[in-house]
XYZ file of C-alpha atoms in Angstrom:
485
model
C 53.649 -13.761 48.283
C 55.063 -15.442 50.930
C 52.327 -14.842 53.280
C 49.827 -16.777 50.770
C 52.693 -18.994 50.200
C 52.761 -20.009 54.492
C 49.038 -19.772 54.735
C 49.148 -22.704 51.527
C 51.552 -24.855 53.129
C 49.294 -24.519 56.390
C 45.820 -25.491 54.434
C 47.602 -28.636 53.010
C 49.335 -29.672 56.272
C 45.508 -29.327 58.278
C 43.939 -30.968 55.461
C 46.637 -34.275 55.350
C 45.839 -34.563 59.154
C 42.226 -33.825 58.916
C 42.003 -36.720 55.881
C 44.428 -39.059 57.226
C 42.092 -38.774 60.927
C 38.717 -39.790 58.686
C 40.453 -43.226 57.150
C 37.610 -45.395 57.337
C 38.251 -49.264 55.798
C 36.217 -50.958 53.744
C 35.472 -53.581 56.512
C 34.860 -50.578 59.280
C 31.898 -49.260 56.936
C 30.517 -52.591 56.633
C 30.051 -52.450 60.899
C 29.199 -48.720 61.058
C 26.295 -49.657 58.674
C 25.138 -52.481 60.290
C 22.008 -50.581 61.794
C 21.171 -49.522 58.693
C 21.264 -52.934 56.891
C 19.643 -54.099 59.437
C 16.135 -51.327 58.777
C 16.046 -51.687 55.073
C 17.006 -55.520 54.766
C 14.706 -56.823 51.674
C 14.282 -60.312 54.010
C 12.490 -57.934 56.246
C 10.130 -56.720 53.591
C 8.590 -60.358 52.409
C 5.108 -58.898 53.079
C 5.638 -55.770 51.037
C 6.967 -56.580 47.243
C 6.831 -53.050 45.877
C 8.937 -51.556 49.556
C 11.145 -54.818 48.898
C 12.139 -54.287 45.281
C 13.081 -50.636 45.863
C 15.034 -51.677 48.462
C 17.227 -54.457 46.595
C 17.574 -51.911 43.659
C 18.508 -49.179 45.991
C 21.291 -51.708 47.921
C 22.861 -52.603 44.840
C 23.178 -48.828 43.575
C 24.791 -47.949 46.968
C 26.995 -51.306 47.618
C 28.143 -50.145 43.761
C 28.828 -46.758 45.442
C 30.313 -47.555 48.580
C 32.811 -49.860 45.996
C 34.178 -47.245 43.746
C 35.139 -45.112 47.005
C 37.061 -47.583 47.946
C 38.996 -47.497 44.520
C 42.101 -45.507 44.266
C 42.263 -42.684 42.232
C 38.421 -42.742 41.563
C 37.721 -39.056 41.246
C 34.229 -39.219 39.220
C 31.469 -38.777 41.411
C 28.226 -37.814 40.732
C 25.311 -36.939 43.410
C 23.693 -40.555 43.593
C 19.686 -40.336 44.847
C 18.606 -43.471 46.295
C 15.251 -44.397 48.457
C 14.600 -46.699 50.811
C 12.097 -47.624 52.982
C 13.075 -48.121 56.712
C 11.848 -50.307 59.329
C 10.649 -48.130 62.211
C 10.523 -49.821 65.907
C 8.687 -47.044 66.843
C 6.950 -45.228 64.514
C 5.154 -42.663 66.921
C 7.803 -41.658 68.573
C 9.763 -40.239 65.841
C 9.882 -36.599 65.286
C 11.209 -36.981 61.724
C 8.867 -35.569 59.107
C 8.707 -38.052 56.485
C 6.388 -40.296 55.131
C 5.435 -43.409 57.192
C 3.587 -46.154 56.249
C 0.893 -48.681 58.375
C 3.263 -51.121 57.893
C 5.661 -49.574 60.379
C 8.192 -48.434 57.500
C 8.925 -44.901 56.076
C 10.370 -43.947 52.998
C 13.963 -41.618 53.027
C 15.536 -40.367 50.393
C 19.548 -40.316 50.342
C 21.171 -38.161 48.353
C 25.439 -39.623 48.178
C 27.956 -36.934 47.377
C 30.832 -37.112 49.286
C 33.861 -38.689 48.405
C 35.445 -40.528 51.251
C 33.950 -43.749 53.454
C 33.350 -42.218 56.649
C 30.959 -39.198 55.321
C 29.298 -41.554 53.641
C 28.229 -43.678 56.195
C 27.412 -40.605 58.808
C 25.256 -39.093 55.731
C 23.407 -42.432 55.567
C 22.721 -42.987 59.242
C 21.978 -39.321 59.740
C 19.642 -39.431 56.644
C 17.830 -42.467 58.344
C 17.314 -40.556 61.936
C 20.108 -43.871 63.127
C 22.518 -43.415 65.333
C 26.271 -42.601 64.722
C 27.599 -42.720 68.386
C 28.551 -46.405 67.738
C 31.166 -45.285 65.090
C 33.075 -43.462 67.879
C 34.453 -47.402 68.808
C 35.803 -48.042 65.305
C 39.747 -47.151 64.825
C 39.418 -43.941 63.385
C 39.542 -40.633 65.374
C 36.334 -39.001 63.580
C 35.360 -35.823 64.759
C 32.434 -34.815 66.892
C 28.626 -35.649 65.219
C 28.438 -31.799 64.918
C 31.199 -32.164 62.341
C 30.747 -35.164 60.788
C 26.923 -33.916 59.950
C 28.388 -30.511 58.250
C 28.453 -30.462 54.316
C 32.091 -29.333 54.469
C 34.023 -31.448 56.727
C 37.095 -28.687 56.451
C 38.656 -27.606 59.829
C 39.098 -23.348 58.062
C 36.633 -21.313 56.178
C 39.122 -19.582 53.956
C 38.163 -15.928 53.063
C 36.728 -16.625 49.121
C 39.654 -13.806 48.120
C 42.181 -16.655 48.806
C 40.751 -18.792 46.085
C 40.306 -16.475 44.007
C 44.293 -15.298 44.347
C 45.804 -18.932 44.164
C 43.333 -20.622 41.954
C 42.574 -23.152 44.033
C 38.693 -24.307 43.365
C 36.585 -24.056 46.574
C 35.294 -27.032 47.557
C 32.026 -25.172 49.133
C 30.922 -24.011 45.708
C 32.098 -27.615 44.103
C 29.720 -29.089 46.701
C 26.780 -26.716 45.915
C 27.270 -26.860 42.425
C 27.384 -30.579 42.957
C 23.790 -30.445 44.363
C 22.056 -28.648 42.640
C 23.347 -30.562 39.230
C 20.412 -33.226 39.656
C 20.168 -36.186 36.873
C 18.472 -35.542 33.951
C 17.026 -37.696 31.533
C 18.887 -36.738 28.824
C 22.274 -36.314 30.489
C 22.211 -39.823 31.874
C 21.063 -41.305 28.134
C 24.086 -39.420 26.958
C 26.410 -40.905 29.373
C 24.896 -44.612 29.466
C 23.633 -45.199 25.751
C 26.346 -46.597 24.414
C 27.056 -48.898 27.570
C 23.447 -49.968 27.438
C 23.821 -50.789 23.286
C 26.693 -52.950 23.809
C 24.884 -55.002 26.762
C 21.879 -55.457 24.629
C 23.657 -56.816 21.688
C 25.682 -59.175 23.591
C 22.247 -60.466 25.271
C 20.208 -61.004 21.990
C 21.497 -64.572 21.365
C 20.771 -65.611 24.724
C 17.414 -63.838 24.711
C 16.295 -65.565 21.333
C 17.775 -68.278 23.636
C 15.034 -67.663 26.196
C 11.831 -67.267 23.698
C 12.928 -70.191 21.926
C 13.093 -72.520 25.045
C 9.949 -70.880 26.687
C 7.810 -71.831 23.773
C 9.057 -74.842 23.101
C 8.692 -75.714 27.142
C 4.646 -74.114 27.349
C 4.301 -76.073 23.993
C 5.402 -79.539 25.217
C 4.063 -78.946 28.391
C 0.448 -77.213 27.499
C 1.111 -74.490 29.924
C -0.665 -71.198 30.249
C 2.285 -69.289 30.845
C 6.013 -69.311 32.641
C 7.075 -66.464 34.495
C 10.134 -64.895 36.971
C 9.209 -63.799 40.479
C 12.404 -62.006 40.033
C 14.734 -59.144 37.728
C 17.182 -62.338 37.505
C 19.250 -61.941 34.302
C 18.369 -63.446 30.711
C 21.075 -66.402 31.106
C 19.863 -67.297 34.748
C 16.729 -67.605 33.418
C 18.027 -69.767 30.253
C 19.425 -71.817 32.812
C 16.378 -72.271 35.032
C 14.158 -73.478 31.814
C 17.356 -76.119 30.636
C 16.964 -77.496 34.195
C 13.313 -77.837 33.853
C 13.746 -79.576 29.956
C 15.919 -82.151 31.584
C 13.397 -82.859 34.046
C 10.918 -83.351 31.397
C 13.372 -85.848 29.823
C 13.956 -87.818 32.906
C 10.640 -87.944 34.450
C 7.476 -87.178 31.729
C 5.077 -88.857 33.430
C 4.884 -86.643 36.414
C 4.265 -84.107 34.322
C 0.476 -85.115 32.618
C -1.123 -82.716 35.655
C 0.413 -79.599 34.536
C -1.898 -78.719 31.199
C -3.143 -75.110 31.939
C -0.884 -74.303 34.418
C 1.431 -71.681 35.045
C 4.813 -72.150 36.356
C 6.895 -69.377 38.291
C 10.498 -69.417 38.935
C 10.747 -67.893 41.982
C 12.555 -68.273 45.895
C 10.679 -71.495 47.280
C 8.689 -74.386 45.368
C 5.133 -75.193 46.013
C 2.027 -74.413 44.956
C 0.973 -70.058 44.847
C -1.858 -68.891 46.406
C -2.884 -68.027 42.777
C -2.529 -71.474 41.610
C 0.950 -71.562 39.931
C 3.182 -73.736 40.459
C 6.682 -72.558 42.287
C 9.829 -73.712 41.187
C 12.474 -72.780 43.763
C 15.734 -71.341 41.996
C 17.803 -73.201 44.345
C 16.039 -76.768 44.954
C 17.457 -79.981 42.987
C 15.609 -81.701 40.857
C 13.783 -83.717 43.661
C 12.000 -80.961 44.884
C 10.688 -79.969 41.453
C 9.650 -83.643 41.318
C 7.484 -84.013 44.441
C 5.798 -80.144 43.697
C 4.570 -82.302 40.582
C 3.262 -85.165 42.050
C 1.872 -83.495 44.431
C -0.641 -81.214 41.739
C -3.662 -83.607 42.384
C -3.597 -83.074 45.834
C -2.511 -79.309 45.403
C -6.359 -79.352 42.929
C -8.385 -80.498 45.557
C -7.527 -78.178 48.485
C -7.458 -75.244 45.392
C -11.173 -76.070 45.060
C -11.818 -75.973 48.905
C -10.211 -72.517 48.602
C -12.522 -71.277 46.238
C -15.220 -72.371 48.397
C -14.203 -70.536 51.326
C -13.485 -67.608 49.315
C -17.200 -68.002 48.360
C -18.895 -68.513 51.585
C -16.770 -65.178 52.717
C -18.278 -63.213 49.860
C -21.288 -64.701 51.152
C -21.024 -63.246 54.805
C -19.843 -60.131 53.366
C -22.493 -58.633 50.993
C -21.124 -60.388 47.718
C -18.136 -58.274 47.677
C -15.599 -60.750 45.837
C -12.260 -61.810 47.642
C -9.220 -61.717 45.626
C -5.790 -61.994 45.330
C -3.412 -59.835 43.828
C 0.321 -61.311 42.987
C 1.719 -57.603 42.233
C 0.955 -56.063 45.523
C 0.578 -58.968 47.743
C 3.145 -60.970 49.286
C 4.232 -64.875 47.387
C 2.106 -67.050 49.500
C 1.549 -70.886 49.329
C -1.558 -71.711 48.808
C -1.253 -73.692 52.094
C -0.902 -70.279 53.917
C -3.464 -68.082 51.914
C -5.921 -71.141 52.986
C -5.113 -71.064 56.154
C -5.521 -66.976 56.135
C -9.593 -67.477 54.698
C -9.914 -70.034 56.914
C -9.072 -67.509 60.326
C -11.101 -64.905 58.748
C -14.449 -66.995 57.578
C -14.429 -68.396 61.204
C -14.506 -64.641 62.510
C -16.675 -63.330 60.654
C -19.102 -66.266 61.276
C -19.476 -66.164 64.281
C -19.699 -62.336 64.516
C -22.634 -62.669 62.330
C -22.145 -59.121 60.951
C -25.765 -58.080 59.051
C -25.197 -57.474 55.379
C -27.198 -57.490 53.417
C -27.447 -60.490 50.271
C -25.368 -58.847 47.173
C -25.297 -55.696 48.748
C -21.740 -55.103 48.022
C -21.252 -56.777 44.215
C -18.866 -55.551 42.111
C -16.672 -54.617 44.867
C -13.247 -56.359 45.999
C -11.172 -57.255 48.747
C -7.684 -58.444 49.663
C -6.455 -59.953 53.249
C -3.772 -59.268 55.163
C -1.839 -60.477 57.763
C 0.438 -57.897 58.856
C -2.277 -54.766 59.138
C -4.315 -53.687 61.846
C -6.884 -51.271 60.247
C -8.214 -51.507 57.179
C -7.854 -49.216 54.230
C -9.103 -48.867 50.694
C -6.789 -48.834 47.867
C -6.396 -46.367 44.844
C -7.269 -49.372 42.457
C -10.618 -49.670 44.238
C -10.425 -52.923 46.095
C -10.386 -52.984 50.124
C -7.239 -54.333 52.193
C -8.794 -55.873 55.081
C -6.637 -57.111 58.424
C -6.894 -60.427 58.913
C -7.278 -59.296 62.608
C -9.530 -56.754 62.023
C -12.916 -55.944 64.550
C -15.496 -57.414 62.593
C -17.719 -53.905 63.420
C -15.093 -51.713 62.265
C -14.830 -54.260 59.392
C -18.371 -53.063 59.057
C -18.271 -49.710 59.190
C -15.598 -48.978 56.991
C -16.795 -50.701 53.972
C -20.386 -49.612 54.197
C -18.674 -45.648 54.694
C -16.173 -46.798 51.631
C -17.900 -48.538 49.298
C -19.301 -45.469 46.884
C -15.263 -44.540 46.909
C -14.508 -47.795 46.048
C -17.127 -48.335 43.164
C -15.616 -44.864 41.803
C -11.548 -46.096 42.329
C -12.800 -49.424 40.379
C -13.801 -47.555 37.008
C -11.030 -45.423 37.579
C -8.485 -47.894 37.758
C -10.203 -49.381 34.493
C -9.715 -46.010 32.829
C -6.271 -46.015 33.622
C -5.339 -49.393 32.598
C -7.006 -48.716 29.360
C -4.787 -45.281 29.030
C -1.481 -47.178 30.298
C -1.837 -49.447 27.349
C -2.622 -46.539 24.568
C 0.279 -44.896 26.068
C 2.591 -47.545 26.091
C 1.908 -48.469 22.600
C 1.963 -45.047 21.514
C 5.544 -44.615 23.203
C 6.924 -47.754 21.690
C 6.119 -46.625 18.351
C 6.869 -43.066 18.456
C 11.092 -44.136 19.812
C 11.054 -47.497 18.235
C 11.802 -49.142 20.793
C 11.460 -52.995 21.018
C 10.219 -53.288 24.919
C 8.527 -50.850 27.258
C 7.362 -52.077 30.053
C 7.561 -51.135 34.131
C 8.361 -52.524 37.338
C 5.366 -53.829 39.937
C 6.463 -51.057 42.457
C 5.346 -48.691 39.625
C 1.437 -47.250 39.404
C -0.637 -46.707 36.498
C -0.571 -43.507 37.388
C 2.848 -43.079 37.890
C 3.349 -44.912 34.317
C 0.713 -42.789 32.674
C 2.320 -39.441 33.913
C 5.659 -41.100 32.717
C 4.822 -41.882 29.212
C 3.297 -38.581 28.508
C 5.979 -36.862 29.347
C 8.340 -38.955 27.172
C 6.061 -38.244 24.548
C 6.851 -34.402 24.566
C 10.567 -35.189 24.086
C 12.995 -36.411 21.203
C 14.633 -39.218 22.322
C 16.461 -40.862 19.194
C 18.843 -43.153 22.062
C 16.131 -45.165 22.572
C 15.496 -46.556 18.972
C 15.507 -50.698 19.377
C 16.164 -50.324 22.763
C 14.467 -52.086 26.187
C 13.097 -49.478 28.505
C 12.251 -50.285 32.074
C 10.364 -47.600 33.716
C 11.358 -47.790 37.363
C 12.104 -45.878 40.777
C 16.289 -45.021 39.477
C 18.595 -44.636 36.595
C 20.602 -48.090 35.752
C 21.491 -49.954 33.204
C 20.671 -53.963 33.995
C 23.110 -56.586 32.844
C 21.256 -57.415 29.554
C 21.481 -54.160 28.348
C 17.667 -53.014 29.680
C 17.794 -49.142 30.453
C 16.198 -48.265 33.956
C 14.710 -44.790 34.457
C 12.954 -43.356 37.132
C 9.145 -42.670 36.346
C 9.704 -39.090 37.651
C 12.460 -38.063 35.729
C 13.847 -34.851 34.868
């Protein structure tokens, strides 16, 4: 007895040291992290809305994380799985094997388990092939990168005999038990319904709020629609549409031009490069104002658009360019003209020889930020704005039966989604079902039929989100991932 007794009294005395050595503030993580904020910054990811949105959701989950560590006598953890995509400097050079993109980004999944700062961080850097040496400078004594990386940061490997003569719980089998628990759907409804219920019916005033000031706004206003670039919460957007009705009250002449139009709330006012009219979240009033006057001037260079996108489809075999607002990035229509402009030069004075309507029915995007061209699963071709007008060429004559096929595909899909989403609605009452950009048909298709096998009575009159993560938003929407469990 007293030799377990001595050899107890030991474990706790390494274990004080061994803890109290690891301190890590909440200010230090902040700086050790720094690299990492630095790859996966949404600023960084303007051109790319789907990698941006994962990454703002995924920053928020892990800030929310990094928070509750920090709390004492927070003991309720659960493995956290987050993705982000990472900026690489130099993509070829990496020996990681893990997905990376043209775009010179990869995507890493994080797993968060531990239970103090500094593991944390390491676990995130490592995770993200980053560096840790530049934690060494901090004011903590952390061990060596050998330790720091191990899944149990404990100094003696006990025989399992001791543990099983004091009672104390091993924390190597907590840990694996810890990862091979993995979220499930139905766990994480059980654990977050009745959270979610209570944000929802707090939110319904303000959302009957919201419908009632949207229609009365398109109404007044004759427009086609008003959207949110952004996830931003049901009373930010309440507030956005009072601040446009006083504008209407104050100044309703400027507004005659804006019959058929649709206005977006989103980062920066102006004019999209599909035609809506941006209303920067955090411009005055005088912004909004010139944006309005400025529609008859905004109609006539929209028209020389459309005639450049015309004389390009020309060039190009008929295929029709377009412009997708889900997967590309918000551009004025200033810069999208500018874009066309670049590429009809190019390609008219390479004189490339298509042939007249060769290519109908087909589509194509530009890009700025790509150097090779590639044909997406919806069928329509993403073409570099800097791209060799013969490899242009080549790849969509050696693409273009693909892309016919992804086209009626895509179509298919769509046409499934919506069954499926109805279908899903109806079956677990719920009042919304709907999913993010970042999320595919396919992805939603495999989703909802999978949701259809179960019996899910939490979800009667509820909003469902179907995302990349488990959360519940501010309003009472329930976020789940599209590949749950």
């Amino acid at each position: 007895t007293f030799y377990y007794f001595i050899r107890l009294c030991l474990e706790k005395m390494l274990l004080q040291c061994v803890l109290q050595s690891r301190t890590l503030s909440g200010a230090d993580a902040i700086n050790a992290l720094r690299p990492f904020y630095f790859a996966v910054h949404p600023d960084f990811f303007g051109q790319h809305p789907k990698e941006r949105e994962v990454n703002e959701n995924s920053l928020k989950r892990l800030n929310g994380y990094l928070e509750n560590l920090q709390k004492p006598g927070f003991r309720s953890f659960k493995p956290t799985q987050l993705t982000f995509y990472v900026r690489e400097r130099e993509p070829n050079s990496s020996n990681v094997q893990e997905s990376f993109s043209a775009s010179g980004f990869r995507a890493v999944s994080i797993t968060l388990h531990t239970r103090d700062l500094l593991s944390t961080v390491l676990d995130i850097l490592n995770s993200c092939s980053l560096s840790t040496e530049h934690i060494q400078s901090l004011s903590v004594n952390s061990q060596s990168h050998k330790e720091a990386k191990s899944t149990v940061n404990r100094p003696i490997k006990w025989d399992k005999t001791y543990y099983s003569f004091t009672g104390f719980k091993d924390p190597e089998e907590e840990l694996e038990q810890a990862q091979r628990m993995e979220t499930t759907l139905i766990s994480w409804l059980d654990d977050n319904e009745a959270s979610a219920v209570k944000k929802l019916k707090k939110s319904l005033p303000l959302r009957k709020e919201l419908e009632r000031l949207k229609f009365e706004l398109s109404h007044q206003l004759q427009l086609s629609d008003i959207r949110w670039q952004r996830s931003w919460g049901i009373a930010h957007r309440c507030s956005q549409l009072h601040s446009l009705g006083r504008l209407v009250q104050q100044r309703p002449e400027i507004l005659k031009n804006v019959k058929g139009r649709t206005v977006v709330f989103t980062d920066r006012s102006g004019m999209s490069a599909a035609g809506h009219i941006m209303l920067g979240t955090m411009d005055v009033h005088h912004h909004w104002t010139k944006i309005f006057e400025r529609l008859p001037n905004y109609n006539k260079l929209q028209k020389r658009l459309l005639l450049l996108e015309d004389r390009i489809s020309q060039l190009l075999g008929g295929i029709q360019v377009i412009y997708i607002e889900e997967l590309q990035p918000l551009l004025t229509l200033e810069e999208y003209y500018e874009t066309l402009d670049s590429f009809y030069n190019k390609l008219r004075e390479s004189r490339l020889p298509f042939h007249p309507r060769s290519l109908r029915g087909l589509q194509m995007i530009l890009e700025s930020d790509r150097y090779a061209p590639r044909l997406h699963e919806y069928g329509h071709f993403t073409i570099p704005t800097v791209c060799d007008p013969a490899t242009l060429q080549w790849f969509i004559f050696a693409k273009a039966q693909q892309a016919r096929e992804n086209l009626k595909r895509k179509e298919e899909m769509m046409v499934t989604e919506k069954e499926l989403i109805s279908t899903s609605t109806e079956k677990f009452s719920l009042d919304r079902l709907y999913k993010e950009p970042s999320v595919s048909s396919a992805q939603m298709i495999d989703c909802c039929k999978r949701l259809l096998e179960e019996s899910l009575p939490y979800l009667q009159g509820m909003h469902l989100c179907i995302s990349h993560f488990y959360s519940v938003l501010q309003d009472g929407d329930l976020c789940i991932p599209w590949n749950w469990k």
